[in-house]
Tab-separated table of C-alpha atoms in Angstrom:
chain	number	residue	atom	x	y	z
M	85	MET	CA	0.000	0.000	0.000
M	86	ALA	CA	2.910	2.367	0.677
M	87	ALA	CA	3.638	2.491	-3.046
M	88	GLU	CA	0.128	3.822	-3.655
M	89	LYS	CA	0.489	6.789	-1.303
M	90	LYS	CA	1.125	10.338	-2.383
M	91	ALA	CA	1.401	13.221	0.086
M	92	GLY	CA	-0.558	11.300	2.711
M	93	LEU	CA	-3.366	10.134	0.442
M	94	THR	CA	-3.907	6.533	-0.601
M	95	ARG	CA	-5.117	5.455	-4.024
M	96	ARG	CA	-8.508	4.648	-2.480
M	97	ASP	CA	-8.702	8.077	-0.822
M	98	VAL	CA	-8.160	9.825	-4.120
M	99	MET	CA	-10.646	7.676	-6.020
M	100	LYS	CA	-13.312	8.349	-3.374
M	101	THR	CA	-12.813	12.097	-3.399
M	102	LEU	CA	-12.150	12.843	-7.061
M	103	GLY	CA	-14.747	15.342	-8.252
M	104	LEU	CA	-16.378	15.723	-4.827
M	105	GLY	CA	-14.076	17.650	-2.517
M	106	GLY	CA	-12.365	20.958	-3.025
M	107	LEU	CA	-13.741	24.464	-3.065
M	108	ALA	CA	-17.482	24.896	-2.705
M	109	VAL	CA	-19.876	27.828	-2.719
M	110	ALA	CA	-20.691	28.837	0.845
M	111	GLY	CA	-23.850	27.228	2.112
M	112	MET	CA	-23.752	24.337	-0.332
M	113	GLY	CA	-22.518	20.854	0.416
M	114	VAL	CA	-19.981	19.356	-1.950
M	115	ALA	CA	-22.568	17.010	-3.391
M	116	GLY	CA	-25.238	19.693	-3.744
M	117	GLN	CA	-27.402	18.649	-0.801
M	118	ALA	CA	-28.437	22.245	-0.149
M	119	TYR	CA	-30.904	22.010	-3.026
M	120	ALA	CA	-32.804	18.951	-1.866
M	121	ALA	CA	-35.484	21.005	-0.113
M	122	GLY	CA	-36.385	23.301	-3.003
M	123	GLU	CA	-35.261	26.877	-3.703
M	124	PRO	CA	-31.484	27.263	-3.990
M	125	GLU	CA	-29.659	29.267	-1.374
M	126	LYS	CA	-28.394	32.765	-2.081
M	127	ALA	CA	-25.015	33.175	-3.696
M	128	ALA	CA	-21.961	33.309	-1.483
M	129	PRO	CA	-20.422	36.738	-0.741
M	130	GLY	CA	-18.016	38.140	-3.287
M	131	PRO	CA	-18.541	38.894	-6.965
M	132	MET	CA	-17.925	36.652	-9.923
M	133	PRO	CA	-14.821	38.072	-11.666
M	134	ARG	CA	-15.376	39.592	-15.103
M	135	ARG	CA	-13.052	40.437	-17.974
M	136	LYS	CA	-13.294	42.446	-21.169
M	137	LEU	CA	-13.939	40.319	-24.244
M	138	GLY	CA	-11.318	41.749	-26.565
M	139	LYS	CA	-12.253	44.910	-28.431
M	140	THR	CA	-15.996	44.263	-28.022
M	141	GLY	CA	-16.139	46.121	-24.716
M	142	LEU	CA	-18.385	43.385	-23.322
M	143	GLU	CA	-17.680	42.461	-19.710
M	144	VAL	CA	-18.135	38.730	-19.331
M	145	SER	CA	-17.895	36.438	-16.327
M	146	ILE	CA	-14.724	34.368	-16.394
M	147	LEU	CA	-17.033	31.348	-16.306
M	148	ASP	CA	-19.205	30.813	-19.397
M	149	LEU	CA	-22.283	28.571	-19.076
M	150	GLY	CA	-22.025	25.975	-21.837
M	151	GLY	CA	-25.519	24.988	-22.942
M	152	MET	CA	-24.862	21.507	-24.299
M	153	PHE	CA	-27.312	19.898	-21.845
M	154	ASP	CA	-31.050	19.700	-21.161
M	155	THR	CA	-31.675	23.380	-20.516
M	156	ILE	CA	-35.446	22.979	-20.870
M	157	ASN	CA	-35.702	20.827	-17.741
M	158	ASN	CA	-32.956	22.625	-15.818
M	159	GLN	CA	-34.490	26.070	-15.402
M	160	LEU	CA	-33.472	26.181	-11.737
M	161	LEU	CA	-29.835	25.738	-12.781
M	162	LEU	CA	-30.096	28.646	-15.228
M	163	LYS	CA	-31.576	30.835	-12.502
M	164	GLN	CA	-28.829	29.859	-10.088
M	165	ALA	CA	-26.074	30.449	-12.644
M	166	LEU	CA	-27.272	34.022	-13.130
M	167	GLY	CA	-27.703	34.470	-9.390
M	168	TRP	CA	-24.090	33.438	-8.866
M	169	GLY	CA	-22.896	35.972	-11.422
M	170	VAL	CA	-22.437	33.811	-14.526
M	171	ASN	CA	-23.557	36.377	-17.110
M	172	PHE	CA	-21.996	34.697	-20.184
M	173	TRP	CA	-24.202	31.966	-21.725
M	174	ASP	CA	-23.332	29.791	-24.718
M	175	THR	CA	-25.549	27.630	-26.907
M	176	ALA	CA	-25.872	26.456	-30.523
M	177	GLU	CA	-28.377	25.225	-33.075
M	178	ALA	CA	-26.579	21.871	-32.999
M	179	TYR	CA	-27.088	21.340	-29.255
M	180	GLY	CA	-30.031	18.978	-29.107
M	181	ASN	CA	-31.190	20.145	-32.559
M	182	GLY	CA	-32.214	23.502	-31.135
M	183	MET	CA	-33.478	22.195	-27.788
M	184	SER	CA	-30.734	23.992	-25.853
M	185	GLU	CA	-31.758	27.293	-27.423
M	186	GLU	CA	-35.384	26.536	-26.563
M	187	GLY	CA	-34.426	26.054	-22.928
M	188	PHE	CA	-32.696	29.413	-22.821
M	189	GLY	CA	-35.701	30.923	-24.564
M	190	ARG	CA	-38.051	29.476	-21.959
M	191	PHE	CA	-35.942	31.087	-19.245
M	192	PHE	CA	-36.005	34.485	-20.974
M	193	SER	CA	-39.766	34.315	-21.533
M	194	ARG	CA	-40.290	33.641	-17.819
M	195	ASN	CA	-37.601	36.104	-16.704
M	196	PRO	CA	-37.654	38.896	-19.302
M	197	GLU	CA	-35.534	41.188	-17.131
M	198	ALA	CA	-32.699	38.640	-17.274
M	199	ARG	CA	-32.026	39.013	-20.998
M	200	LYS	CA	-30.232	42.347	-20.672
M	201	GLN	CA	-28.064	40.951	-17.883
M	202	ILE	CA	-26.697	38.132	-20.038
M	203	VAL	CA	-24.114	38.139	-22.803
M	204	LEU	CA	-25.756	35.551	-25.055
M	205	THR	CA	-23.965	33.479	-27.666
M	206	THR	CA	-25.202	31.024	-30.257
M	207	LYS	CA	-23.575	29.189	-33.156
M	208	LEU	CA	-24.437	27.812	-36.600
M	209	VAL	CA	-22.533	25.078	-38.398
M	210	PRO	CA	-21.572	26.307	-41.914
M	211	LYS	CA	-23.514	23.662	-43.809
M	212	GLY	CA	-26.014	24.049	-46.579
M	213	GLY	CA	-26.059	27.846	-46.414
M	214	LYS	CA	-29.354	29.512	-45.458
M	215	PHE	CA	-27.766	31.340	-42.537
M	216	ASP	CA	-30.474	34.023	-42.679
M	217	GLU	CA	-33.339	31.599	-42.073
M	218	ARG	CA	-31.421	29.568	-39.516
M	219	LEU	CA	-30.410	32.617	-37.495
M	220	ASP	CA	-34.009	33.823	-37.459
M	221	ALA	CA	-35.094	30.374	-36.262
M	222	ALA	CA	-32.457	30.437	-33.535
M	223	LEU	CA	-33.612	33.868	-32.349
M	224	SER	CA	-37.184	32.597	-32.294
M	225	ARG	CA	-36.169	29.638	-30.130
M	226	LEU	CA	-34.172	31.928	-27.856
M	227	LYS	CA	-37.112	34.345	-27.511
M	228	THR	CA	-34.898	37.325	-28.242
M	229	ASP	CA	-34.349	39.801	-31.072
M	230	TYR	CA	-30.558	39.521	-31.025
M	231	VAL	CA	-27.535	37.641	-29.742
M	232	ASP	CA	-24.573	39.490	-28.311
M	233	LEU	CA	-22.084	37.192	-30.016
M	234	PHE	CA	-22.573	34.924	-33.009
M	235	TYR	CA	-20.093	32.149	-33.828
M	236	VAL	CA	-19.637	30.140	-36.979
M	237	HIS	CA	-19.554	26.728	-35.352
M	238	GLY	CA	-16.521	24.455	-35.445
M	239	ILE	CA	-14.385	25.654	-38.338
M	240	SER	CA	-11.150	23.830	-39.172
M	241	GLY	CA	-9.606	26.481	-41.448
M	242	ILE	CA	-9.767	30.267	-41.633
M	243	ALA	CA	-10.954	30.107	-45.260
M	244	GLU	CA	-14.349	29.021	-43.899
M	245	VAL	CA	-14.954	32.609	-42.777
M	246	ASP	CA	-14.413	34.346	-46.110
M	247	GLY	CA	-15.388	37.704	-47.571
M	248	GLN	CA	-18.953	36.577	-48.147
M	249	MET	CA	-19.232	35.701	-44.448
M	250	ARG	CA	-17.777	39.111	-43.565
M	251	ASP	CA	-20.485	40.829	-45.599
M	252	TRP	CA	-23.165	38.654	-43.998
M	253	ALA	CA	-21.919	39.513	-40.500
M	254	ALA	CA	-21.883	43.226	-41.319
M	255	ALA	CA	-25.475	43.033	-42.597
M	256	LYS	CA	-26.686	41.219	-39.479
M	257	LYS	CA	-24.945	43.717	-37.232
M	258	LYS	CA	-26.645	46.544	-39.106
M	259	ALA	CA	-29.989	44.772	-38.756
M	260	GLY	CA	-29.423	44.478	-34.994
M	261	LYS	CA	-29.598	40.674	-34.966
M	262	ILE	CA	-26.008	40.163	-33.815
M	263	LYS	CA	-23.718	42.552	-31.986
M	264	PHE	CA	-20.419	40.763	-32.547
M	265	PHE	CA	-19.099	37.986	-34.783
M	266	GLY	CA	-16.555	35.205	-34.428
M	267	PHE	CA	-16.052	31.471	-34.711
M	268	SER	CA	-15.354	28.382	-32.632
M	269	THR	CA	-12.772	25.754	-33.514
M	270	HIS	CA	-11.751	22.320	-32.240
M	271	SER	CA	-9.342	21.598	-35.086
M	272	ASN	CA	-6.172	23.356	-36.238
M	273	MET	CA	-6.850	25.955	-33.568
M	274	GLU	CA	-3.504	27.701	-33.801
M	275	ASP	CA	-3.727	28.178	-37.575
M	276	CYS	CA	-7.298	29.458	-37.237
M	277	LEU	CA	-6.196	31.963	-34.578
M	278	LEU	CA	-3.246	33.163	-36.623
M	279	GLY	CA	-5.549	33.579	-39.614
M	280	ALA	CA	-8.128	35.494	-37.584
M	281	ALA	CA	-5.464	37.885	-36.321
M	282	LYS	CA	-4.830	38.973	-39.911
M	283	LEU	CA	-8.474	39.928	-40.427
M	284	ASP	CA	-9.986	43.106	-39.059
M	285	TRP	CA	-13.551	41.903	-38.620
M	286	ILE	CA	-13.329	38.948	-36.215
M	287	ASP	CA	-14.457	39.988	-32.741
M	288	ALA	CA	-14.051	36.775	-30.717
M	289	VAL	CA	-12.929	33.171	-31.024
M	290	MET	CA	-13.664	30.102	-28.911
M	291	ILE	CA	-10.836	27.543	-28.929
M	292	SER	CA	-9.839	24.278	-27.319
M	293	TYR	CA	-7.377	25.437	-24.685
M	294	ASN	CA	-6.110	23.703	-21.572
M	295	PHE	CA	-3.102	22.823	-19.407
M	296	ARG	CA	-1.787	20.563	-22.187
M	297	LEU	CA	-1.870	23.189	-24.942
M	298	MET	CA	-1.293	26.472	-23.155
M	299	HIS	CA	2.516	26.157	-22.967
M	300	GLU	CA	3.093	25.001	-26.549
M	301	GLN	CA	4.904	27.714	-28.480
M	302	LYS	CA	2.605	27.756	-31.499
M	303	MET	CA	-0.430	28.189	-29.264
M	304	ARG	CA	1.302	30.946	-27.292
M	305	ASP	CA	2.165	32.759	-30.523
M	306	ALA	CA	-1.384	32.389	-31.856
M	307	VAL	CA	-2.959	33.693	-28.647
M	308	SER	CA	-0.556	36.633	-28.598
M	309	ALA	CA	-1.398	37.510	-32.210
M	310	CYS	CA	-5.122	37.579	-31.431
M	311	VAL	CA	-4.640	39.674	-28.309
M	312	LYS	CA	-2.680	42.230	-30.335
M	313	ALA	CA	-5.527	42.264	-32.882
M	314	GLY	CA	-8.110	42.893	-30.145
M	315	ILE	CA	-9.826	39.527	-30.574
M	316	GLY	CA	-11.566	38.204	-27.465
M	317	LEU	CA	-10.645	34.622	-26.551
M	318	VAL	CA	-12.845	32.035	-24.868
M	319	ALA	CA	-11.449	28.666	-23.812
M	320	MET	CA	-13.286	25.351	-24.100
M	321	LYS	CA	-12.314	21.677	-23.607
M	322	THR	CA	-10.432	22.997	-20.612
M	323	GLN	CA	-10.077	19.708	-18.740
M	324	GLY	CA	-7.709	18.341	-21.378
M	325	GLY	CA	-9.509	15.014	-21.663
M	326	GLY	CA	-8.849	12.700	-24.571
M	327	PRO	CA	-10.034	9.631	-26.462
M	328	VAL	CA	-8.147	7.332	-24.073
M	329	LYS	CA	-9.271	7.146	-20.443
M	330	THR	CA	-7.170	5.412	-17.800
M	331	ASP	CA	-6.992	5.755	-14.025
M	332	SER	CA	-3.237	6.124	-14.109
M	333	GLN	CA	-0.991	6.633	-11.119
M	334	ALA	CA	0.063	9.950	-12.684
M	335	GLU	CA	-3.540	11.156	-12.570
M	336	LEU	CA	-3.983	10.038	-8.976
M	337	ASP	CA	-0.757	11.707	-7.914
M	338	MET	CA	-1.770	14.954	-9.566
M	339	ALA	CA	-5.308	14.858	-8.115
M	340	GLY	CA	-4.017	14.044	-4.648
M	341	ARG	CA	-1.710	17.045	-4.692
M	342	PHE	CA	-4.533	19.463	-5.370
M	343	LEU	CA	-6.983	17.864	-2.944
M	344	GLU	CA	-4.514	18.438	-0.145
M	345	LYS	CA	-4.377	22.123	-1.166
M	346	GLY	CA	-8.157	22.397	-0.853
M	347	PHE	CA	-9.446	22.042	-4.399
M	348	THR	CA	-9.952	19.314	-6.969
M	349	ASP	CA	-7.785	18.690	-9.988
M	350	LYS	CA	-10.712	19.875	-12.145
M	351	GLN	CA	-10.792	23.186	-10.288
M	352	ALA	CA	-7.004	23.435	-10.591
M	353	LYS	CA	-7.210	23.019	-14.362
M	354	LEU	CA	-9.672	25.916	-14.545
M	355	LYS	CA	-7.479	28.070	-12.337
M	356	ALA	CA	-4.485	27.410	-14.586
M	357	ILE	CA	-6.375	28.965	-17.505
M	358	TRP	CA	-7.734	31.924	-15.535
M	359	GLN	CA	-4.189	32.846	-14.551
M	360	ASN	CA	-3.671	33.798	-18.181
M	361	PRO	CA	-5.251	37.286	-18.450
M	362	ASP	CA	-5.437	36.915	-22.239
M	363	ILE	CA	-8.272	34.379	-21.876
M	364	ALA	CA	-11.508	36.231	-21.171
M	365	SER	CA	-13.605	33.261	-20.082
M	366	VAL	CA	-13.818	29.492	-19.756
M	367	CYS	CA	-16.828	27.844	-21.406
M	368	SER	CA	-17.824	24.857	-19.323
M	369	GLN	CA	-20.693	22.444	-19.700
M	370	MET	CA	-22.312	22.447	-16.257
M	371	PRO	CA	-25.349	20.157	-16.477
M	372	ASN	CA	-26.032	19.966	-12.743
M	373	LEU	CA	-25.820	22.178	-9.682
M	374	THR	CA	-22.909	20.259	-8.206
M	375	ILE	CA	-20.621	21.035	-11.146
M	376	LEU	CA	-21.949	24.577	-11.407
M	377	SER	CA	-21.242	25.271	-7.729
M	378	ALA	CA	-17.751	23.772	-7.903
M	379	ASN	CA	-16.827	25.866	-10.938
M	380	VAL	CA	-18.327	29.040	-9.466
M	381	ALA	CA	-16.371	28.458	-6.253
M	382	ALA	CA	-13.156	28.018	-8.238
M	383	ALA	CA	-13.827	31.211	-10.201
M	384	ARG	CA	-14.482	33.243	-7.054
M	385	ASP	CA	-11.555	31.855	-5.099
M	386	ALA	CA	-8.571	34.205	-5.234
M	387	THR	CA	-5.958	31.518	-4.595
M	388	SER	CA	-3.390	31.398	-7.379
M	389	LEU	CA	-1.593	28.275	-8.502
M	390	ALA	CA	2.077	28.184	-7.568
M	391	ARG	CA	4.885	27.368	-9.977
M	392	GLU	CA	5.001	23.883	-8.457
M	393	ASP	CA	1.313	23.402	-9.276
M	394	PHE	CA	1.893	24.194	-12.925
M	395	GLU	CA	4.814	21.789	-12.860
M	396	ALA	CA	2.525	19.056	-11.491
M	397	LEU	CA	0.122	19.638	-14.376
M	398	ARG	CA	3.016	19.559	-16.840
M	399	VAL	CA	4.297	16.265	-15.418
M	400	PHE	CA	0.819	14.775	-15.743
M	401	ALA	CA	0.500	16.093	-19.315
M	402	ASP	CA	3.838	14.519	-20.238
M	403	ALA	CA	2.903	11.206	-18.632
M	404	THR	CA	-0.384	11.037	-20.587
M	405	HIS	CA	0.876	12.662	-23.797
M	406	GLY	CA	-0.284	9.766	-25.964
M	407	ASP	CA	-3.842	9.787	-24.566
M	408	TYR	CA	-4.792	13.221	-25.869
M	409	CYS	CA	-5.696	14.443	-29.363
M	410	ALA	CA	-4.410	18.008	-29.794
M	411	GLY	CA	-6.792	18.768	-32.666
M	412	CYS	CA	-4.129	19.111	-35.365
M	413	ALA	CA	-6.608	17.685	-37.861
M	414	ASP	CA	-4.698	18.759	-40.957
M	415	ILE	CA	-1.908	16.321	-40.130
M	416	CYS	CA	-3.949	13.130	-39.787
M	417	GLY	CA	-6.457	14.325	-42.379
M	418	THR	CA	-3.760	14.849	-44.982
M	419	ALA	CA	-2.244	11.470	-44.168
M	420	MET	CA	-5.655	9.893	-44.843
M	421	GLY	CA	-6.044	11.704	-48.171
M	422	GLY	CA	-8.535	14.213	-46.778
M	423	ALA	CA	-11.420	11.728	-46.862
M	424	VAL	CA	-11.402	10.473	-43.256
M	425	PRO	CA	-12.082	12.951	-40.406
M	426	VAL	CA	-9.888	11.260	-37.816
M	427	ALA	CA	-9.988	14.238	-35.440
M	428	ASP	CA	-13.788	14.028	-35.237
M	429	VAL	CA	-13.554	10.394	-34.133
M	430	MET	CA	-11.058	11.442	-31.467
M	431	ARG	CA	-13.438	14.152	-30.271
M	432	ALA	CA	-16.365	11.726	-30.118
M	433	MET	CA	-14.324	9.323	-28.019
M	434	MET	CA	-13.246	12.182	-25.765
M	435	TYR	CA	-16.910	12.975	-25.068
M	436	HIS	CA	-17.577	9.298	-24.357
M	437	ARG	CA	-14.546	8.294	-22.312
M	438	ASP	CA	-13.443	11.416	-20.515
M	439	TYR	CA	-16.634	13.457	-20.173
M	440	GLY	CA	-19.105	10.570	-19.906
M	441	GLU	CA	-21.332	12.210	-22.557
M	442	THR	CA	-22.140	9.145	-24.627
M	443	ALA	CA	-25.263	10.629	-26.237
M	444	ILE	CA	-23.250	13.583	-27.565
M	445	ALA	CA	-20.496	11.216	-28.690
M	446	ARG	CA	-22.965	9.054	-30.621
M	447	GLU	CA	-24.563	12.069	-32.285
M	448	LEU	CA	-21.171	13.261	-33.503
M	449	PHE	CA	-20.066	9.800	-34.573
M	450	ALA	CA	-23.313	9.275	-36.519
M	451	SER	CA	-22.447	12.297	-38.692
M	452	LEU	CA	-19.196	10.720	-39.926
M	453	PRO	CA	-18.712	8.734	-43.179
M	454	GLU	CA	-20.336	5.314	-43.220
M	455	ALA	CA	-17.130	3.411	-43.973
M	456	LEU	CA	-15.574	4.880	-40.857
M	457	ARG	CA	-18.563	3.902	-38.737
M	458	ARG	CA	-19.391	0.509	-40.204
M	459	ASP	CA	-16.135	-0.967	-41.418
M	460	PRO	CA	-13.092	0.815	-39.970
M	461	GLY	CA	-11.044	-2.331	-40.576
M	462	SER	CA	-11.175	-1.604	-44.297
M	463	LEU	CA	-9.209	1.615	-43.762
M	464	ASP	CA	-5.455	1.877	-43.355
M	465	PHE	CA	-4.543	4.247	-40.531
M	466	SER	CA	-0.820	3.481	-40.515
M	467	LYS	CA	0.161	6.737	-42.250
M	468	ALA	CA	-2.003	8.781	-39.911
M	469	GLU	CA	-0.483	7.055	-36.872
M	470	ALA	CA	3.018	7.685	-38.194
M	471	ALA	CA	2.219	11.355	-38.785
M	472	CYS	CA	0.501	11.968	-35.422
M	473	PRO	CA	2.800	14.083	-33.210
M	474	ARG	CA	1.407	12.332	-30.127
M	475	ARG	CA	1.590	8.844	-31.625
M	476	LEU	CA	-2.036	8.094	-30.858
M	477	ALA	CA	-3.146	4.529	-31.536
M	478	ILE	CA	-5.624	5.807	-34.109
M	479	ALA	CA	-6.691	2.457	-35.614
M	480	SER	CA	-7.468	1.022	-32.184
M	481	ILE	CA	-9.397	4.121	-31.080
M	482	VAL	CA	-11.459	4.198	-34.289
M	483	ASP	CA	-12.229	0.496	-33.850
M	484	ASP	CA	-13.384	1.182	-30.285
M	485	ALA	CA	-15.540	4.052	-31.512
M	486	ALA	CA	-17.262	1.835	-34.095
M	487	ARG	CA	-17.921	-0.776	-31.420
M	488	LEU	CA	-19.098	1.604	-28.688
M	489	LEU	CA	-20.811	4.446	-30.533
M	490	ALA	CA	-22.309	3.028	-33.736
């Protein structure tokens, strides 16, 4: 048993407390028991920190409510998020085929005074055109005349936001339907950021950004270029989870370190991002009050991570380097002749294995080419595996995806 101890915690101790202990909002138990009797308690003293979102002038909470959950049946959570100072809300047409937007819209229809308090974001995937009709439909679901920030959803190259898109954004701003324009990206993030920095009409970008990526030089350069251009940056996929999930000793050691300091490894990973003032906010999917309260507590807590804490995260990142897909889709995509979206399979398996969101994983996987879903054994992934900077076992992961998500 001595070999399983780290800083006074046993392997069993860590496994029992992962995701439960750590910082909590005053008046709320770590498992959310304060809500069992009905109305949520009032927010703890102290404001939710806010930052400027680039050149937009918008002041957004450093915690962004990701709407990729059942917002229709979680109206109490939406009310509590606003009560705790989370004024930045994110949704998309693709989340539940518009159901997430409908949930936000239900909240606004019941709490009309809340709309002006919230910086509201929605997104449209650039497929099949008809952005005009789809934006109008989104606004109808949201029960609002405008969104504060509109994203083109999930681009993988800056060419996807071309001059025609610029003209469309300008027209919608003039019509008062959007205030600001940007895009989100899970793939080739650094190249997309560097491309955006060369344009003068991108207001904000949402990127995959976490303790694994934040120290890589290309990401640092891309973030710096956007900051100089006045582009607001929002981080997502901040826990750094990947398509491979293992309860490794490295993970337990890292989690144990932070638990002894008073917060969970998940809270520590958020804090690591907030210590970069160039990131305006962290978009987090918070589908229940327990996760919401833990993230709010981390945002409000003024404790900074020490250099040794960042080193612990770096050691863990190095130890699990081959478990994480960094989203450099051009590399594996080119190796597969451009016909097989390997990075999307990796993202689906990340949702399934690391986030436990199997329904979302299956929805994404179902959108991929049939050969990839039905007969991955007919495809040769050897070139993609050889090209992958992290040496991911791509063939094995795709095979697992076909077995678990099809």
